[in-house]
PDB file of C-alpha atoms in Angstrom:
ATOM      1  CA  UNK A 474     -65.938 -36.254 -83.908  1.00 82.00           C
ATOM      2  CA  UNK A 475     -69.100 -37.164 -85.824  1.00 88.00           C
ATOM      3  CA  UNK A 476     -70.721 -40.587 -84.508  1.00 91.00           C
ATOM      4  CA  UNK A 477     -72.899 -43.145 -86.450  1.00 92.00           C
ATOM      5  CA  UNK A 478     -76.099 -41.549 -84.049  1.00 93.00           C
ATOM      6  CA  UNK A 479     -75.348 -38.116 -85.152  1.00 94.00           C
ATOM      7  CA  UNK A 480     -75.308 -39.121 -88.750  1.00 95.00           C
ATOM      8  CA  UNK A 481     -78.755 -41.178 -88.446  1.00 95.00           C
ATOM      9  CA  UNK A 482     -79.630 -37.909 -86.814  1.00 95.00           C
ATOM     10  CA  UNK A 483     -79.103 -35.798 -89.381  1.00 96.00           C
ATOM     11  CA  UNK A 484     -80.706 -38.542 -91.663  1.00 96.00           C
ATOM     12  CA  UNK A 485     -84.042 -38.221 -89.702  1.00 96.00           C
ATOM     13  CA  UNK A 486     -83.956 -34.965 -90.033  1.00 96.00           C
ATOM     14  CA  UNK A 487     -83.220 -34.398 -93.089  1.00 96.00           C
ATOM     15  CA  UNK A 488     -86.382 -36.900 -94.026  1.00 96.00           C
ATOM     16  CA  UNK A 489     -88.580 -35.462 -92.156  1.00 96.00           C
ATOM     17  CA  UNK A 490     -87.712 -32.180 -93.311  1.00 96.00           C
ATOM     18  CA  UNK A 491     -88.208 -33.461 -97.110  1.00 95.00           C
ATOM     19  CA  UNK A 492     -91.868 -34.846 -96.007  1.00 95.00           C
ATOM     20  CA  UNK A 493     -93.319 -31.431 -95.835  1.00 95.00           C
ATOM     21  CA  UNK A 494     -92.945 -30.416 -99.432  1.00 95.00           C
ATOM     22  CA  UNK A 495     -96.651 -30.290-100.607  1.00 94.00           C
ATOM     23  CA  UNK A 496     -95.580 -31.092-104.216  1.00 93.00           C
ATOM     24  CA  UNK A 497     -95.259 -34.763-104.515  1.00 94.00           C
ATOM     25  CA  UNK A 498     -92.883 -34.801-107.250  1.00 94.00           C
ATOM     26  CA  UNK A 499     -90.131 -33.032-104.546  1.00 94.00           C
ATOM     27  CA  UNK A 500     -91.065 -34.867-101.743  1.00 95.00           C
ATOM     28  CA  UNK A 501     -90.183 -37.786-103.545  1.00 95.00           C
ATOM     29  CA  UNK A 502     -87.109 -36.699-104.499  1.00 96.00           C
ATOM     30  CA  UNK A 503     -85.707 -35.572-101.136  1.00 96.00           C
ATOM     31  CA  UNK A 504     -86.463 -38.771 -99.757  1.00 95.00           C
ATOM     32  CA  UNK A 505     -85.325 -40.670-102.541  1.00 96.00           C
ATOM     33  CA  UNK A 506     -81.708 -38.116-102.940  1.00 96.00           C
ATOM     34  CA  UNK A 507     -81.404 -38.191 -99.053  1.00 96.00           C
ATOM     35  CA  UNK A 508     -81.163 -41.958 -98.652  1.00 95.00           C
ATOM     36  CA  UNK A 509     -78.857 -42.221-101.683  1.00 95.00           C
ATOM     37  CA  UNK A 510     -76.560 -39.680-100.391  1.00 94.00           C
ATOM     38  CA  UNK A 511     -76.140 -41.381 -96.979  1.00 95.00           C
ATOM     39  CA  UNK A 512     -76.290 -44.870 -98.462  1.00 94.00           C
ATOM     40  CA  UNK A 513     -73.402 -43.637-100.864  1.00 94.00           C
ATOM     41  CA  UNK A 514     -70.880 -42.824 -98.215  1.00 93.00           C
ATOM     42  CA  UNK A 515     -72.064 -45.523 -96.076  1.00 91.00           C
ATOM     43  CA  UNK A 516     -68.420 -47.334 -95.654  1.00 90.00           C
ATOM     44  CA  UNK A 517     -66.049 -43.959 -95.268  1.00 90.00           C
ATOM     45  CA  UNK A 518     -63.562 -44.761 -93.208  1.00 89.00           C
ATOM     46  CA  UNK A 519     -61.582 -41.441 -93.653  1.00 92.00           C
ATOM     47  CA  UNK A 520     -62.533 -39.551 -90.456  1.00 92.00           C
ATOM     48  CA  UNK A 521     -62.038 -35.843 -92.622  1.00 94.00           C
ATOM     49  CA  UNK A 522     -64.565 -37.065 -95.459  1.00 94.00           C
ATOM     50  CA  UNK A 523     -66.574 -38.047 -93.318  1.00 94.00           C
ATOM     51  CA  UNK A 524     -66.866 -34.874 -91.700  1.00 95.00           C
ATOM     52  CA  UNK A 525     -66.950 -33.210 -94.820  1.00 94.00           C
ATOM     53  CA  UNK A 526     -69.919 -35.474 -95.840  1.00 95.00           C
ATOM     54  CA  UNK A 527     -71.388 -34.441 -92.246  1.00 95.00           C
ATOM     55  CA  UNK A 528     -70.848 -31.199 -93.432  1.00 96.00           C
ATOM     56  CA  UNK A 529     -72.705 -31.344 -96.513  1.00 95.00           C
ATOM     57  CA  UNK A 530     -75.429 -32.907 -95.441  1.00 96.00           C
ATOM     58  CA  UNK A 531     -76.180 -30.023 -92.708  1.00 96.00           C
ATOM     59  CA  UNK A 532     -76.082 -27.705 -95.504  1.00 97.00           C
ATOM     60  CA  UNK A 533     -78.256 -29.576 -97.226  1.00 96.00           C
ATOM     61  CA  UNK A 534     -80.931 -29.572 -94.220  1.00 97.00           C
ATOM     62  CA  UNK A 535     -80.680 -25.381 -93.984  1.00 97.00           C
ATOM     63  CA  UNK A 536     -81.609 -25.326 -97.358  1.00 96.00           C
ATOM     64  CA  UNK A 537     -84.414 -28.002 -97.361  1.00 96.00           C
ATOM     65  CA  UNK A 538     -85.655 -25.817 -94.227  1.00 95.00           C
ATOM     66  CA  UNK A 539     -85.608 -22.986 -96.344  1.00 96.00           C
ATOM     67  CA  UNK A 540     -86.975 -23.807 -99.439  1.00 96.00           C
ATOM     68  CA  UNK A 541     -89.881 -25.882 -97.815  1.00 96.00           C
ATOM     69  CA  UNK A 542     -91.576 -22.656 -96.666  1.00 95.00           C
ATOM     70  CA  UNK A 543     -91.289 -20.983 -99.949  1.00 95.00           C
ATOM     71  CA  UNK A 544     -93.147 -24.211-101.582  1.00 95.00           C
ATOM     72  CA  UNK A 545     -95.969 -24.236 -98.448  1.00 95.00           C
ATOM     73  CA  UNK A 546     -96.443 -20.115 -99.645  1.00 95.00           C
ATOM     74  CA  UNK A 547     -97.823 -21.926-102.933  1.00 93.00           C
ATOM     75  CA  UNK A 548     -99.072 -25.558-102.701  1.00 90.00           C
ATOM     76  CA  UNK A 549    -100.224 -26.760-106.142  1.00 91.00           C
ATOM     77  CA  UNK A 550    -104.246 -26.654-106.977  1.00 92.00           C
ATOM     78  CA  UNK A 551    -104.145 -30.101-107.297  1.00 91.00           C
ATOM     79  CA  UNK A 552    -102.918 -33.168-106.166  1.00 90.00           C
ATOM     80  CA  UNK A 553    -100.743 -35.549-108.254  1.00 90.00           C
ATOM     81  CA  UNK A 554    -102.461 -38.521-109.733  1.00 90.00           C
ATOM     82  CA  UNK A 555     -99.746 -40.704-107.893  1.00 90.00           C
ATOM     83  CA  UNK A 556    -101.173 -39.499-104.675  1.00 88.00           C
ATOM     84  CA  UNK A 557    -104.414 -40.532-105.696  1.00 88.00           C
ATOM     85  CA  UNK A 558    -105.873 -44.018-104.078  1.00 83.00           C
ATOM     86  CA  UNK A 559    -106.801 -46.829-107.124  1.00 80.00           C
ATOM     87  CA  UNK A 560    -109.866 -47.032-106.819  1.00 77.00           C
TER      88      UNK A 560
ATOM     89  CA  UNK B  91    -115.393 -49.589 -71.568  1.00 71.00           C
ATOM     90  CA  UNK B  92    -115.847 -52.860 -73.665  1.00 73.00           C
ATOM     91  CA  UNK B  93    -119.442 -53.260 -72.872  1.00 77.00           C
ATOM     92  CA  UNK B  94    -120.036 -50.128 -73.754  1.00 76.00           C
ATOM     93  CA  UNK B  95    -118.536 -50.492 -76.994  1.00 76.00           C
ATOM     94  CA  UNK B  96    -120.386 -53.998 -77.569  1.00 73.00           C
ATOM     95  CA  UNK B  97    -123.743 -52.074 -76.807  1.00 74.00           C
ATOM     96  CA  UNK B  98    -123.260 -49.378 -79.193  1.00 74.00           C
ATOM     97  CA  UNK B  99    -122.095 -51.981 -81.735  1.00 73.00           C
ATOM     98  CA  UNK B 100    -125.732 -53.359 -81.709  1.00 74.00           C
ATOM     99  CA  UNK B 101    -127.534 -49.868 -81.235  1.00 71.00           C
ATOM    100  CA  UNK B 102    -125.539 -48.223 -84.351  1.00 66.00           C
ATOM    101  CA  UNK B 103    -127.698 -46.185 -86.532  1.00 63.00           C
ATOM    102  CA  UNK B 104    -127.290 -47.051 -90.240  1.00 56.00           C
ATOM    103  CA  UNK B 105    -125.221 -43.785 -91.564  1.00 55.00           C
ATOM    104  CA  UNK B 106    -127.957 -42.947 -94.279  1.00 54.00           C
ATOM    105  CA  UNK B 107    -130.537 -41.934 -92.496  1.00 48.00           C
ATOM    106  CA  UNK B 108    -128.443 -39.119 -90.867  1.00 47.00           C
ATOM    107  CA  UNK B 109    -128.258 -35.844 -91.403  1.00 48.00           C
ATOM    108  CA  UNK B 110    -124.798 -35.744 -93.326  1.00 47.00           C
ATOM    109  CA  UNK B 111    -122.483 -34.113 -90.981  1.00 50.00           C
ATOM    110  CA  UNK B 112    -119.988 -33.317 -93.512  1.00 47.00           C
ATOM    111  CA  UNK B 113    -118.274 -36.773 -92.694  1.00 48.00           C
ATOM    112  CA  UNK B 114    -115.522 -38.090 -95.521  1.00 48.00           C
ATOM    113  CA  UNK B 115    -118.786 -39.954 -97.138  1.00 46.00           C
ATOM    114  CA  UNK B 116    -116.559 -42.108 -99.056  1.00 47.00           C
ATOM    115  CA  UNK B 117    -115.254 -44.357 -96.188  1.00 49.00           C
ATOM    116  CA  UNK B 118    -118.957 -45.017 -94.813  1.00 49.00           C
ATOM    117  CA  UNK B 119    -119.169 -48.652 -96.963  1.00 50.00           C
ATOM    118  CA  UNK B 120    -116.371 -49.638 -95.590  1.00 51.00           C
ATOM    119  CA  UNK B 121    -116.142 -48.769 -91.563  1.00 52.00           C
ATOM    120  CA  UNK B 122    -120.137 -49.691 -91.698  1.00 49.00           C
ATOM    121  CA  UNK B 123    -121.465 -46.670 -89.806  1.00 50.00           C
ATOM    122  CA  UNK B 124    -119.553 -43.902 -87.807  1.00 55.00           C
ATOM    123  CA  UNK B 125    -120.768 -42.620 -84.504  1.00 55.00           C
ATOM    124  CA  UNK B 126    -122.012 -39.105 -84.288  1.00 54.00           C
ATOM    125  CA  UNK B 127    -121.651 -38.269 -81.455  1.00 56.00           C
ATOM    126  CA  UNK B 128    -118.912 -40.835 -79.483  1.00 52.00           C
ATOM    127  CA  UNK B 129    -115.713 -39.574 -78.532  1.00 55.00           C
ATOM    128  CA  UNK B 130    -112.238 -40.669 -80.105  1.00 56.00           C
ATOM    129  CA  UNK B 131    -112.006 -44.294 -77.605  1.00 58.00           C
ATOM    130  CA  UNK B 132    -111.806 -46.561 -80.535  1.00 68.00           C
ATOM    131  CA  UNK B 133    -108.307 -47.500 -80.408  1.00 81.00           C
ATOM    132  CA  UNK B 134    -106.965 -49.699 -83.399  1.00 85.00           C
ATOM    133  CA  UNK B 135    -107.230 -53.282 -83.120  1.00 90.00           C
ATOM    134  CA  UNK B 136    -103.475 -55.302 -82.259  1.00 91.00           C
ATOM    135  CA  UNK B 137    -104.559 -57.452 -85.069  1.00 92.00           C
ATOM    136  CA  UNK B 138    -105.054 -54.358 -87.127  1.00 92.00           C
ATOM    137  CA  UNK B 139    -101.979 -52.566 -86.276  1.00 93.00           C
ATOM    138  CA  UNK B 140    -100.305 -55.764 -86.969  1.00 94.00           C
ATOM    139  CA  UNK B 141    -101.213 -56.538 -90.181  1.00 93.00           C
ATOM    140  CA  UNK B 142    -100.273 -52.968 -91.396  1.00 93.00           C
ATOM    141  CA  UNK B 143     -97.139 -52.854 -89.891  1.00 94.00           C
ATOM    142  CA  UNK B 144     -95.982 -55.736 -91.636  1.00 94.00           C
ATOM    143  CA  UNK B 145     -97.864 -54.458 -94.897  1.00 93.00           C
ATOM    144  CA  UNK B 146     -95.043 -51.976 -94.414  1.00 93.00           C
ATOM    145  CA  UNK B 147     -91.735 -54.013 -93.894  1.00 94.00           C
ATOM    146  CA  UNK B 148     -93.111 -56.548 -97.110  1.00 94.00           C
ATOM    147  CA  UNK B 149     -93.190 -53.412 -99.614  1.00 93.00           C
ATOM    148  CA  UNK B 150     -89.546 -52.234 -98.774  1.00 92.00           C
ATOM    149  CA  UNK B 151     -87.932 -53.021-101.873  1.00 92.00           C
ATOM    150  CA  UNK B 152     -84.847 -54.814-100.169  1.00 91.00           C
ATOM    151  CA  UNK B 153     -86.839 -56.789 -97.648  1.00 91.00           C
ATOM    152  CA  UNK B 154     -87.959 -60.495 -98.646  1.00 91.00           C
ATOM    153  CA  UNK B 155     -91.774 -60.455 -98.051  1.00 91.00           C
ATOM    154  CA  UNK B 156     -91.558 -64.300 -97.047  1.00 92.00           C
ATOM    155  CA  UNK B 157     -88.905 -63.692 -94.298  1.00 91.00           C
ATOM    156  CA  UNK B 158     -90.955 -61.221 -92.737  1.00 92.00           C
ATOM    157  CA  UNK B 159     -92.929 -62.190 -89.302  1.00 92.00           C
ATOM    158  CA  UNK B 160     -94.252 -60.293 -86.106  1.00 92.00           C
ATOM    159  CA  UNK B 161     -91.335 -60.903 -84.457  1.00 92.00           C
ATOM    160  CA  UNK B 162     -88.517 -60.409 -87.275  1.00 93.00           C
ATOM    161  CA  UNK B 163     -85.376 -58.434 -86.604  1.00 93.00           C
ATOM    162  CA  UNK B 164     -84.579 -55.943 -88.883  1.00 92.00           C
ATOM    163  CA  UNK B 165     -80.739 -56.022 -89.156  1.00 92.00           C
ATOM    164  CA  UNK B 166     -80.478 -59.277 -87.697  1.00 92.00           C
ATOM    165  CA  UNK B 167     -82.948 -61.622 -90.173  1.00 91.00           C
ATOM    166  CA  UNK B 168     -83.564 -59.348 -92.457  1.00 91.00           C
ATOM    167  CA  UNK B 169     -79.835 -58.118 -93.563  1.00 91.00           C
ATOM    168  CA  UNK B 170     -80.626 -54.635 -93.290  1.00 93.00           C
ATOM    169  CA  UNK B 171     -78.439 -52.012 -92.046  1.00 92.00           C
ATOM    170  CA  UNK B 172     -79.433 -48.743 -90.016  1.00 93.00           C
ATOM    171  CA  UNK B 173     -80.210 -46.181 -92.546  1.00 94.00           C
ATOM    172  CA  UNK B 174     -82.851 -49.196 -93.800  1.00 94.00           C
ATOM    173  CA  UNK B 175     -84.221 -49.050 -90.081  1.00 95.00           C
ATOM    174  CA  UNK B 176     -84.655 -45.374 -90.350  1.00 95.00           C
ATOM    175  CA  UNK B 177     -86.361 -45.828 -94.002  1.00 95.00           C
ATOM    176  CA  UNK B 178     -88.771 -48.076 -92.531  1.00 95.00           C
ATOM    177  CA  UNK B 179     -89.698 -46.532 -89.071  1.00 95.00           C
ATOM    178  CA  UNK B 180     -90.263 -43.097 -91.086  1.00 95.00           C
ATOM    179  CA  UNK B 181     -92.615 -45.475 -93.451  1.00 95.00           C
ATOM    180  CA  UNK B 182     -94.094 -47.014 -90.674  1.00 95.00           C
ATOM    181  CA  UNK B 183     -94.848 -43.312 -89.117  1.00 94.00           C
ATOM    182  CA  UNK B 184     -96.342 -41.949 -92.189  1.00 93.00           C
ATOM    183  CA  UNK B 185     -98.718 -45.032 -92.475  1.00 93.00           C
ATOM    184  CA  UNK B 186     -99.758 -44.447 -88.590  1.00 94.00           C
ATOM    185  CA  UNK B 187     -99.884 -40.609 -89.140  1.00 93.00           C
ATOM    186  CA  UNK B 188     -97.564 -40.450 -86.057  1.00 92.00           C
ATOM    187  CA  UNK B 189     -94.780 -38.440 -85.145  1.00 93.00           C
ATOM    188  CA  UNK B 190     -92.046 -40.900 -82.936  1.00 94.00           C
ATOM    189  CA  UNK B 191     -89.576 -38.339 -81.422  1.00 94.00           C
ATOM    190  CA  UNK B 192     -86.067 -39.596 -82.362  1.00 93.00           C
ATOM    191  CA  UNK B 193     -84.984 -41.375 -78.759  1.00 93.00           C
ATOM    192  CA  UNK B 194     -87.680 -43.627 -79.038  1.00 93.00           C
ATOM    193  CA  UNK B 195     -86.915 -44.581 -82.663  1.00 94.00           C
ATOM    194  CA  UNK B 196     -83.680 -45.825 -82.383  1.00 93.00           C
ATOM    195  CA  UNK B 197     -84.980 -48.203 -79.948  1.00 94.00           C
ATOM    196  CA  UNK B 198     -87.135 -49.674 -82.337  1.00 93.00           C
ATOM    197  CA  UNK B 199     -85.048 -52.190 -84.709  1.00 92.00           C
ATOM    198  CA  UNK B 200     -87.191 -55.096 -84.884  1.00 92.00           C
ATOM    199  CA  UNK B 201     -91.235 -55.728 -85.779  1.00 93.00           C
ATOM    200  CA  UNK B 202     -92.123 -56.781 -82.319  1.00 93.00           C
ATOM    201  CA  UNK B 203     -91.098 -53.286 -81.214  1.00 93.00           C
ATOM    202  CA  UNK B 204     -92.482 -51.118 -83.993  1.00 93.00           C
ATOM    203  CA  UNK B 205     -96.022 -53.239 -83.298  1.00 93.00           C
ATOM    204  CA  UNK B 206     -95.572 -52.330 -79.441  1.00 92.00           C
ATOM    205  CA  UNK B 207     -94.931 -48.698 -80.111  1.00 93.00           C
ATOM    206  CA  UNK B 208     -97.773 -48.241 -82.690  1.00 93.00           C
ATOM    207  CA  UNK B 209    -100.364 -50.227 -80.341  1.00 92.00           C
ATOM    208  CA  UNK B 210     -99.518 -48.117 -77.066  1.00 92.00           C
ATOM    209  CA  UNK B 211     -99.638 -45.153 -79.049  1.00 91.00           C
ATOM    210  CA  UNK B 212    -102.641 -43.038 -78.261  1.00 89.00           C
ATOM    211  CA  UNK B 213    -102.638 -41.564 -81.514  1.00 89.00           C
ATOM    212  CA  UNK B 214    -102.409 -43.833 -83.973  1.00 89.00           C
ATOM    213  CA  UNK B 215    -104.548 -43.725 -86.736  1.00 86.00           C
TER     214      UNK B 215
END
């Protein structure tokens, strides 16, 4: 039985784990791609989908775990100009 | 602990005629002079912590920047739901440079709270 804290959970989590790509363009994306994906099966009602969407989304965490300490091996030079402060 | 502070307010050394300690040189104009030698015991001001906070909840894109007060309730007057509340506490978090473990943020669903936390925080930055 997967509850509505379990699922904000895995949404923290999932964040977090997306905030410690050192290339800005990714980072962005995982936050951005995280909050869509829960936002877009906000109102399931169907207790399997949601599941499977539980499912999916730990998946998806394994792999963000995964990948983010291939990225940290090789952090880019520089950082993006959208990281940069106006001056 | 406040005198003290007061006193070294009036006895600060201007920054430029320092040795350069390797200190970010760039935020000197604007925090007036840094203390060599003082140990980490300025907290941020309430009125400080405050105004960033809510800096934070008026650049969500769904929130209404004129609805948004000290005190306002993020699902109640603001209409958002709880995967909002997460957006914004992680926002609020990376603007702190704090880490809130995940029992204490699903307590905080409102702007009063979020202020409270960030203030009694030790290290908030």
């Amino acid at each position: 039985m997967v509850d509505k804290a379990q699922v904000i959970s895995l949404c923290r989590s999932l964040l977090r784990a997306g905030r410690q790509y050192p290339d800005y363009n990714i980072r962005e994306y995982a936050k951005r791609r995280t909050l869509d994906g829960f936002r877009m099966n906000k109102n399931l009602t169907d207790h399997s989908k949601v599941e499977e969407a539980y499912a999916e989304g730990k998946k998806q965490l394994e792999v963000v775990e995964r990948v983010v300490k291939v990225y940290l091996a090789y952090p880019p030079k520089t950082k993006n100009i959208m990281e940069l402060k106006l001056q | 602990m406040a005198l003290r502070n007061a006193l070294l307010r009036h006895l600060r050394v201007p920054v430029q005629n320092l040795a350069v300690r390797g200190s970010n040189q760039s935020q000197i104009g604007f925090l007036g002079s840094m203390r060599a030698f003082s140990s980490h015991d300025d907290h941020l001001s309430k009125q400080d912590v405050v105004d960033r906070v809510l800096d934070v909840v008026k650049s969500f894109p769904k929130v209404d920047p004129a609805k948004v007060t000290p005190e306002v309730h993020f699902q109640k007057d603001l209409g958002l739901d709880s995967l909002d509340t997460v957006e914004i506490v992680m926002a609020i978090e990376e603007e702190f440079k704090l880490e809130i473990p995940d029992k204490e943020a699903d307590k905080i669903d409102s702007c009063s709270l979020a202020i409270e936390y960030v203030f009694n925080h030790p290290m908030s930055s």
